[in-house]
Amino acid sequence: MSTATEHRPHADHAHRHAPGCGHVAIPHEDHVDYVHDDHLHRVHGDHVDECVKSGHAVHEGHDHQHGQDCGHVAVPHGDHVDYVHDGHRHSEHDGHWDDH
């Protein structure tokens, strides 16, 4: 179900993400993502990375339909919206939900 997180450093990022930094913090697997300008950052050593998964991970058996008022946090992410659900993010894709 899960795929590896790519190592994509976000160049020239002076802001330090941490609890209380002003950006929405989302627990994600073994780290925390911070929502910043419609993408997600994760702290990695002395810099931040774009939190991007490699590959395509379908969330099998997911009958819940995410959307406005579904009860899960909606996070703008590039050209779509992710929904925070059980420590990961779901994104609608070709009639199913992917794990991000």
Tab-separated table of N, CA, C and O in Angstrom, residues 5-82:
chain	number	residue	atom	x	y	z
A	5	THR	N	9.125	7.576	0.080
A	5	THR	CA	9.097	9.027	-0.059
A	5	THR	C	10.363	9.461	-0.763
A	5	THR	O	11.467	9.083	-0.369
A	6	GLU	N	10.211	10.240	-1.826
A	6	GLU	CA	11.361	10.731	-2.563
A	6	GLU	C	12.108	11.776	-1.753
A	6	GLU	O	11.525	12.477	-0.935
A	7	HIS	N	13.406	11.878	-1.994
A	7	HIS	CA	14.206	12.925	-1.366
A	7	HIS	C	14.313	14.076	-2.354
A	7	HIS	O	15.088	14.031	-3.295
A	8	ARG	N	13.462	15.091	-2.143
A	8	ARG	CA	13.436	16.268	-2.998
A	8	ARG	C	13.637	17.511	-2.150
A	8	ARG	O	12.674	18.115	-1.670
A	9	PRO	N	14.894	17.925	-1.935
A	9	PRO	CA	15.126	19.131	-1.131
A	9	PRO	C	14.430	20.347	-1.747
A	9	PRO	O	14.382	20.500	-2.963
A	10	HIS	N	13.873	21.169	-0.877
A	10	HIS	CA	13.244	22.416	-1.304
A	10	HIS	C	14.312	23.501	-1.159
A	10	HIS	O	14.629	23.927	-0.054
A	11	ALA	N	14.878	23.932	-2.271
A	11	ALA	CA	15.989	24.895	-2.269
A	11	ALA	C	15.537	26.270	-1.801
A	11	ALA	O	14.394	26.672	-2.005
A	12	ASP	N	16.469	26.983	-1.180
A	12	ASP	CA	16.243	28.367	-0.754
A	12	ASP	C	15.005	28.526	0.115
A	12	ASP	O	14.185	29.413	-0.094
A	13	HIS	N	14.869	27.668	1.097
A	13	HIS	CA	13.720	27.716	2.001
A	13	HIS	C	14.217	28.149	3.373
A	13	HIS	O	14.683	27.335	4.161
A	14	ALA	N	14.126	29.449	3.655
A	14	ALA	CA	14.662	29.995	4.903
A	14	ALA	C	13.767	29.722	6.106
A	14	ALA	O	14.240	29.676	7.234
A	15	HIS	N	12.468	29.542	5.896
A	15	HIS	CA	11.536	29.317	7.002
A	15	HIS	C	11.822	27.984	7.683
A	15	HIS	O	12.083	26.984	7.023
A	16	ARG	N	11.774	27.965	9.007
A	16	ARG	CA	11.992	26.737	9.770
A	16	ARG	C	10.640	26.187	10.223
A	16	ARG	O	9.963	26.791	11.047
A	17	HIS	N	10.227	25.057	9.668
A	17	HIS	CA	8.981	24.418	10.071
A	17	HIS	C	9.181	23.710	11.408
A	17	HIS	O	10.173	23.022	11.611
A	18	ALA	N	8.207	23.908	12.281
A	18	ALA	CA	8.208	23.288	13.603
A	18	ALA	C	6.835	23.541	14.225
A	18	ALA	O	6.086	24.376	13.720
A	19	PRO	N	6.499	22.833	15.288
A	19	PRO	CA	5.216	23.110	15.941
A	19	PRO	C	5.086	24.603	16.260
A	19	PRO	O	6.022	25.227	16.756
A	20	GLY	N	3.943	25.175	15.902
A	20	GLY	CA	3.685	26.585	16.157
A	20	GLY	C	4.266	27.536	15.134
A	20	GLY	O	4.226	28.751	15.326
A	21	CYS	N	4.775	27.023	14.009
A	21	CYS	CA	5.411	27.892	13.014
A	21	CYS	C	4.406	28.660	12.161
A	21	CYS	O	4.784	29.532	11.389
A	22	GLY	N	3.119	28.326	12.279
A	22	GLY	CA	2.108	29.033	11.503
A	22	GLY	C	1.567	28.248	10.328
A	22	GLY	O	0.632	28.687	9.672
A	23	HIS	N	2.142	27.093	10.037
A	23	HIS	CA	1.649	26.249	8.955
A	23	HIS	C	0.940	25.028	9.541
A	23	HIS	O	1.308	24.543	10.614
A	24	VAL	N	-0.062	24.528	8.837
A	24	VAL	CA	-0.788	23.352	9.295
A	24	VAL	C	0.163	22.162	9.320
A	24	VAL	O	0.861	21.895	8.340
A	25	ALA	N	0.205	21.473	10.447
A	25	ALA	CA	1.053	20.289	10.617
A	25	ALA	C	0.191	19.043	10.502
A	25	ALA	O	-0.865	18.947	11.132
A	26	ILE	N	0.638	18.098	9.694
A	26	ILE	CA	-0.114	16.872	9.455
A	26	ILE	C	0.783	15.666	9.735
A	26	ILE	O	1.792	15.471	9.046
A	27	PRO	N	0.437	14.840	10.738
A	27	PRO	CA	1.206	13.612	10.937
A	27	PRO	C	1.116	12.756	9.675
A	27	PRO	O	0.045	12.596	9.097
A	28	HIS	N	2.254	12.239	9.222
A	28	HIS	CA	2.302	11.448	7.999
A	28	HIS	C	3.343	10.349	8.154
A	28	HIS	O	4.533	10.608	8.114
A	29	GLU	N	2.882	9.137	8.378
A	29	GLU	CA	3.747	7.977	8.576
A	29	GLU	C	4.755	8.270	9.686
A	29	GLU	O	4.360	8.466	10.820
A	30	ASP	N	6.055	8.357	9.386
A	30	ASP	CA	7.076	8.530	10.428
A	30	ASP	C	7.563	9.964	10.575
A	30	ASP	O	8.599	10.211	11.187
A	31	HIS	N	6.826	10.934	10.012
A	31	HIS	CA	7.241	12.326	10.085
A	31	HIS	C	6.019	13.237	10.120
A	31	HIS	O	4.898	12.760	10.151
A	32	VAL	N	6.249	14.527	10.105
A	32	VAL	CA	5.171	15.512	10.064
A	32	VAL	C	5.349	16.346	8.809
A	32	VAL	O	6.458	16.805	8.510
A	33	ASP	N	4.261	16.522	8.059
A	33	ASP	CA	4.269	17.406	6.893
A	33	ASP	C	3.720	18.761	7.310
A	33	ASP	O	2.850	18.847	8.178
A	34	TYR	N	4.214	19.807	6.664
A	34	TYR	CA	3.709	21.160	6.886
A	34	TYR	C	3.172	21.679	5.564
A	34	TYR	O	3.871	21.644	4.544
A	35	VAL	N	1.917	22.152	5.578
A	35	VAL	CA	1.279	22.681	4.373
A	35	VAL	C	1.842	24.065	4.118
A	35	VAL	O	1.788	24.941	4.983
A	36	HIS	N	2.407	24.266	2.923
A	36	HIS	CA	3.063	25.523	2.587
A	36	HIS	C	2.880	25.803	1.102
A	36	HIS	O	3.398	25.066	0.263
A	37	ASP	N	2.121	26.846	0.770
A	37	ASP	CA	1.909	27.255	-0.628
A	37	ASP	C	1.416	26.112	-1.509
A	37	ASP	O	1.955	25.877	-2.593
A	38	ASP	N	0.406	25.392	-1.057
A	38	ASP	CA	-0.228	24.295	-1.792
A	38	ASP	C	0.669	23.094	-2.041
A	38	ASP	O	0.438	22.309	-2.952
A	39	HIS	N	1.731	22.957	-1.264
A	39	HIS	CA	2.507	21.721	-1.299
A	39	HIS	C	2.904	21.370	0.118
A	39	HIS	O	2.588	22.096	1.062
A	40	LEU	N	3.544	20.250	0.289
A	40	LEU	CA	3.838	19.732	1.619
A	40	LEU	C	5.338	19.617	1.838
A	40	LEU	O	6.063	19.079	1.000
A	41	HIS	N	5.773	20.144	2.966
A	41	HIS	CA	7.184	20.068	3.345
A	41	HIS	C	7.342	19.123	4.513
A	41	HIS	O	6.468	19.035	5.374
A	42	ARG	N	8.488	18.472	4.562
A	42	ARG	CA	8.854	17.681	5.730
A	42	ARG	C	10.274	18.053	6.116
A	42	ARG	O	11.130	18.272	5.257
A	43	VAL	N	10.502	18.181	7.420
A	43	VAL	CA	11.834	18.527	7.906
A	43	VAL	C	12.731	17.313	7.720
A	43	VAL	O	12.364	16.188	8.065
A	44	HIS	N	13.917	17.549	7.164
A	44	HIS	CA	14.869	16.468	6.900
A	44	HIS	C	16.269	16.992	7.204
A	44	HIS	O	16.868	17.676	6.387
A	45	GLY	N	16.744	16.701	8.394
A	45	GLY	CA	18.062	17.207	8.794
A	45	GLY	C	18.046	18.724	8.908
A	45	GLY	O	17.222	19.294	9.607
A	46	ASP	N	18.931	19.372	8.159
A	46	ASP	CA	19.058	20.826	8.222
A	46	ASP	C	18.305	21.542	7.104
A	46	ASP	O	18.529	22.710	6.843
A	47	HIS	N	17.401	20.823	6.413
A	47	HIS	CA	16.644	21.433	5.319
A	47	HIS	C	15.237	20.823	5.290
A	47	HIS	O	14.907	19.991	6.117
A	48	VAL	N	14.420	21.285	4.360
A	48	VAL	CA	13.101	20.679	4.176
A	48	VAL	C	13.030	20.038	2.804
A	48	VAL	O	13.676	20.487	1.856
A	49	ASP	N	12.258	18.971	2.717
A	49	ASP	CA	12.007	18.288	1.452
A	49	ASP	C	10.554	18.487	1.066
A	49	ASP	O	9.691	18.659	1.930
A	50	GLU	N	10.283	18.422	-0.227
A	50	GLU	CA	8.914	18.302	-0.697
A	50	GLU	C	8.497	16.881	-0.352
A	50	GLU	O	9.235	15.934	-0.617
A	51	CYS	N	7.352	16.722	0.280
A	51	CYS	CA	6.898	15.377	0.626
A	51	CYS	C	6.151	14.805	-0.573
A	51	CYS	O	4.984	15.114	-0.804
A	52	VAL	N	6.860	13.997	-1.336
A	52	VAL	CA	6.326	13.414	-2.563
A	52	VAL	C	6.607	11.922	-2.546
A	52	VAL	O	7.733	11.496	-2.294
A	53	LYS	N	5.591	11.136	-2.789
A	53	LYS	CA	5.760	9.681	-2.869
A	53	LYS	C	6.134	9.284	-4.283
A	53	LYS	O	5.650	9.861	-5.255
A	54	SER	N	6.987	8.297	-4.394
A	54	SER	CA	7.290	7.744	-5.704
A	54	SER	C	6.327	6.588	-5.956
A	54	SER	O	5.898	5.912	-5.033
A	55	GLY	N	5.966	6.409	-7.181
A	55	GLY	CA	5.054	5.321	-7.515
A	55	GLY	C	3.605	5.692	-7.297
A	55	GLY	O	3.261	6.815	-6.962
A	56	HIS	N	2.744	4.716	-7.496
A	56	HIS	CA	1.303	4.896	-7.405
A	56	HIS	C	0.784	3.907	-6.377
A	56	HIS	O	0.906	2.699	-6.556
A	57	ALA	N	0.228	4.426	-5.266
A	57	ALA	CA	-0.237	3.554	-4.190
A	57	ALA	C	-1.746	3.684	-4.026
A	57	ALA	O	-2.231	4.640	-3.428
A	58	VAL	N	-2.474	2.733	-4.563
A	58	VAL	CA	-3.929	2.717	-4.439
A	58	VAL	C	-4.298	2.287	-3.026
A	58	VAL	O	-3.733	1.337	-2.486
A	59	HIS	N	-5.233	2.984	-2.411
A	59	HIS	CA	-5.746	2.580	-1.103
A	59	HIS	C	-6.915	1.641	-1.367
A	59	HIS	O	-8.020	2.061	-1.677
A	60	GLU	N	-6.648	0.348	-1.287
A	60	GLU	CA	-7.651	-0.678	-1.574
A	60	GLU	C	-8.733	-0.712	-0.502
A	60	GLU	O	-8.468	-0.468	0.677
A	61	GLY	N	-9.948	-1.019	-0.897
A	61	GLY	CA	-11.038	-1.215	0.035
A	61	GLY	C	-11.470	0.040	0.765
A	61	GLY	O	-11.945	-0.042	1.893
A	62	HIS	N	-11.309	1.170	0.152
A	62	HIS	CA	-11.672	2.437	0.794
A	62	HIS	C	-13.032	2.883	0.270
A	62	HIS	O	-13.137	3.467	-0.802
A	63	ASP	N	-14.081	2.579	1.025
A	63	ASP	CA	-15.440	2.880	0.588
A	63	ASP	C	-15.875	4.298	0.919
A	63	ASP	O	-16.793	4.822	0.301
A	64	HIS	N	-15.229	4.923	1.895
A	64	HIS	CA	-15.587	6.293	2.287
A	64	HIS	C	-15.313	7.260	1.138
A	64	HIS	O	-14.281	7.177	0.486
A	65	GLN	N	-16.239	8.143	0.875
A	65	GLN	CA	-16.053	9.150	-0.159
A	65	GLN	C	-15.697	10.479	0.490
A	65	GLN	O	-16.505	11.071	1.203
A	66	HIS	N	-14.464	10.927	0.275
A	66	HIS	CA	-14.022	12.206	0.817
A	66	HIS	C	-14.645	13.345	0.018
A	66	HIS	O	-14.896	13.223	-1.173
A	67	GLY	N	-14.856	14.439	0.694
A	67	GLY	CA	-15.395	15.634	0.062
A	67	GLY	C	-15.751	16.649	1.134
A	67	GLY	O	-15.484	16.435	2.323
A	68	GLN	N	-16.331	17.738	0.721
A	68	GLN	CA	-16.716	18.780	1.651
A	68	GLN	C	-17.584	18.194	2.762
A	68	GLN	O	-18.516	17.429	2.501
A	69	ASP	N	-17.262	18.490	3.996
A	69	ASP	CA	-18.005	18.033	5.179
A	69	ASP	C	-17.936	16.521	5.424
A	69	ASP	O	-18.820	15.953	6.061
A	70	CYS	N	-16.894	15.840	4.927
A	70	CYS	CA	-16.784	14.397	5.166
A	70	CYS	C	-16.207	14.091	6.546
A	70	CYS	O	-16.205	12.948	6.969
A	71	GLY	N	-15.694	15.115	7.217
A	71	GLY	CA	-15.140	14.917	8.548
A	71	GLY	C	-13.635	14.789	8.592
A	71	GLY	O	-13.056	14.653	9.669
A	72	HIS	N	-12.972	14.811	7.438
A	72	HIS	CA	-11.516	14.730	7.402
A	72	HIS	C	-10.939	16.073	6.940
A	72	HIS	O	-11.569	16.789	6.161
A	73	VAL	N	-9.746	16.396	7.416
A	73	VAL	CA	-9.104	17.653	7.057
A	73	VAL	C	-8.745	17.633	5.576
A	73	VAL	O	-8.114	16.695	5.089
A	74	ALA	N	-9.170	18.680	4.864
A	74	ALA	CA	-8.851	18.833	3.443
A	74	ALA	C	-7.595	19.686	3.314
A	74	ALA	O	-7.496	20.750	3.932
A	75	VAL	N	-6.630	19.208	2.517
A	75	VAL	CA	-5.360	19.899	2.352
A	75	VAL	C	-5.119	20.157	0.869
A	75	VAL	O	-4.952	19.211	0.094
A	76	PRO	N	-5.109	21.434	0.448
A	76	PRO	CA	-4.760	21.714	-0.948
A	76	PRO	C	-3.349	21.194	-1.221
A	76	PRO	O	-2.433	21.405	-0.423
A	77	HIS	N	-3.185	20.490	-2.331
A	77	HIS	CA	-1.893	19.888	-2.667
A	77	HIS	C	-1.712	19.951	-4.182
A	77	HIS	O	-2.210	19.089	-4.906
A	78	GLY	N	-1.032	20.987	-4.652
A	78	GLY	CA	-0.836	21.148	-6.091
A	78	GLY	C	-2.160	21.331	-6.797
A	78	GLY	O	-2.924	22.237	-6.482
A	79	ASP	N	-2.473	20.445	-7.738
A	79	ASP	CA	-3.683	20.573	-8.554
A	79	ASP	C	-4.873	19.776	-8.015
A	79	ASP	O	-5.854	19.583	-8.706
A	80	HIS	N	-4.783	19.292	-6.759
A	80	HIS	CA	-5.860	18.492	-6.184
A	80	HIS	C	-5.956	18.748	-4.683
A	80	HIS	O	-5.222	19.569	-4.144
A	81	VAL	N	-6.839	18.025	-4.022
A	81	VAL	CA	-7.002	18.119	-2.572
A	81	VAL	C	-6.754	16.745	-1.975
A	81	VAL	O	-7.282	15.748	-2.460
A	82	ASP	N	-5.927	16.711	-0.934
A	82	ASP	CA	-5.723	15.497	-0.160
A	82	ASP	C	-6.608	15.569	1.073
A	82	ASP	O	-6.900	16.661	1.567
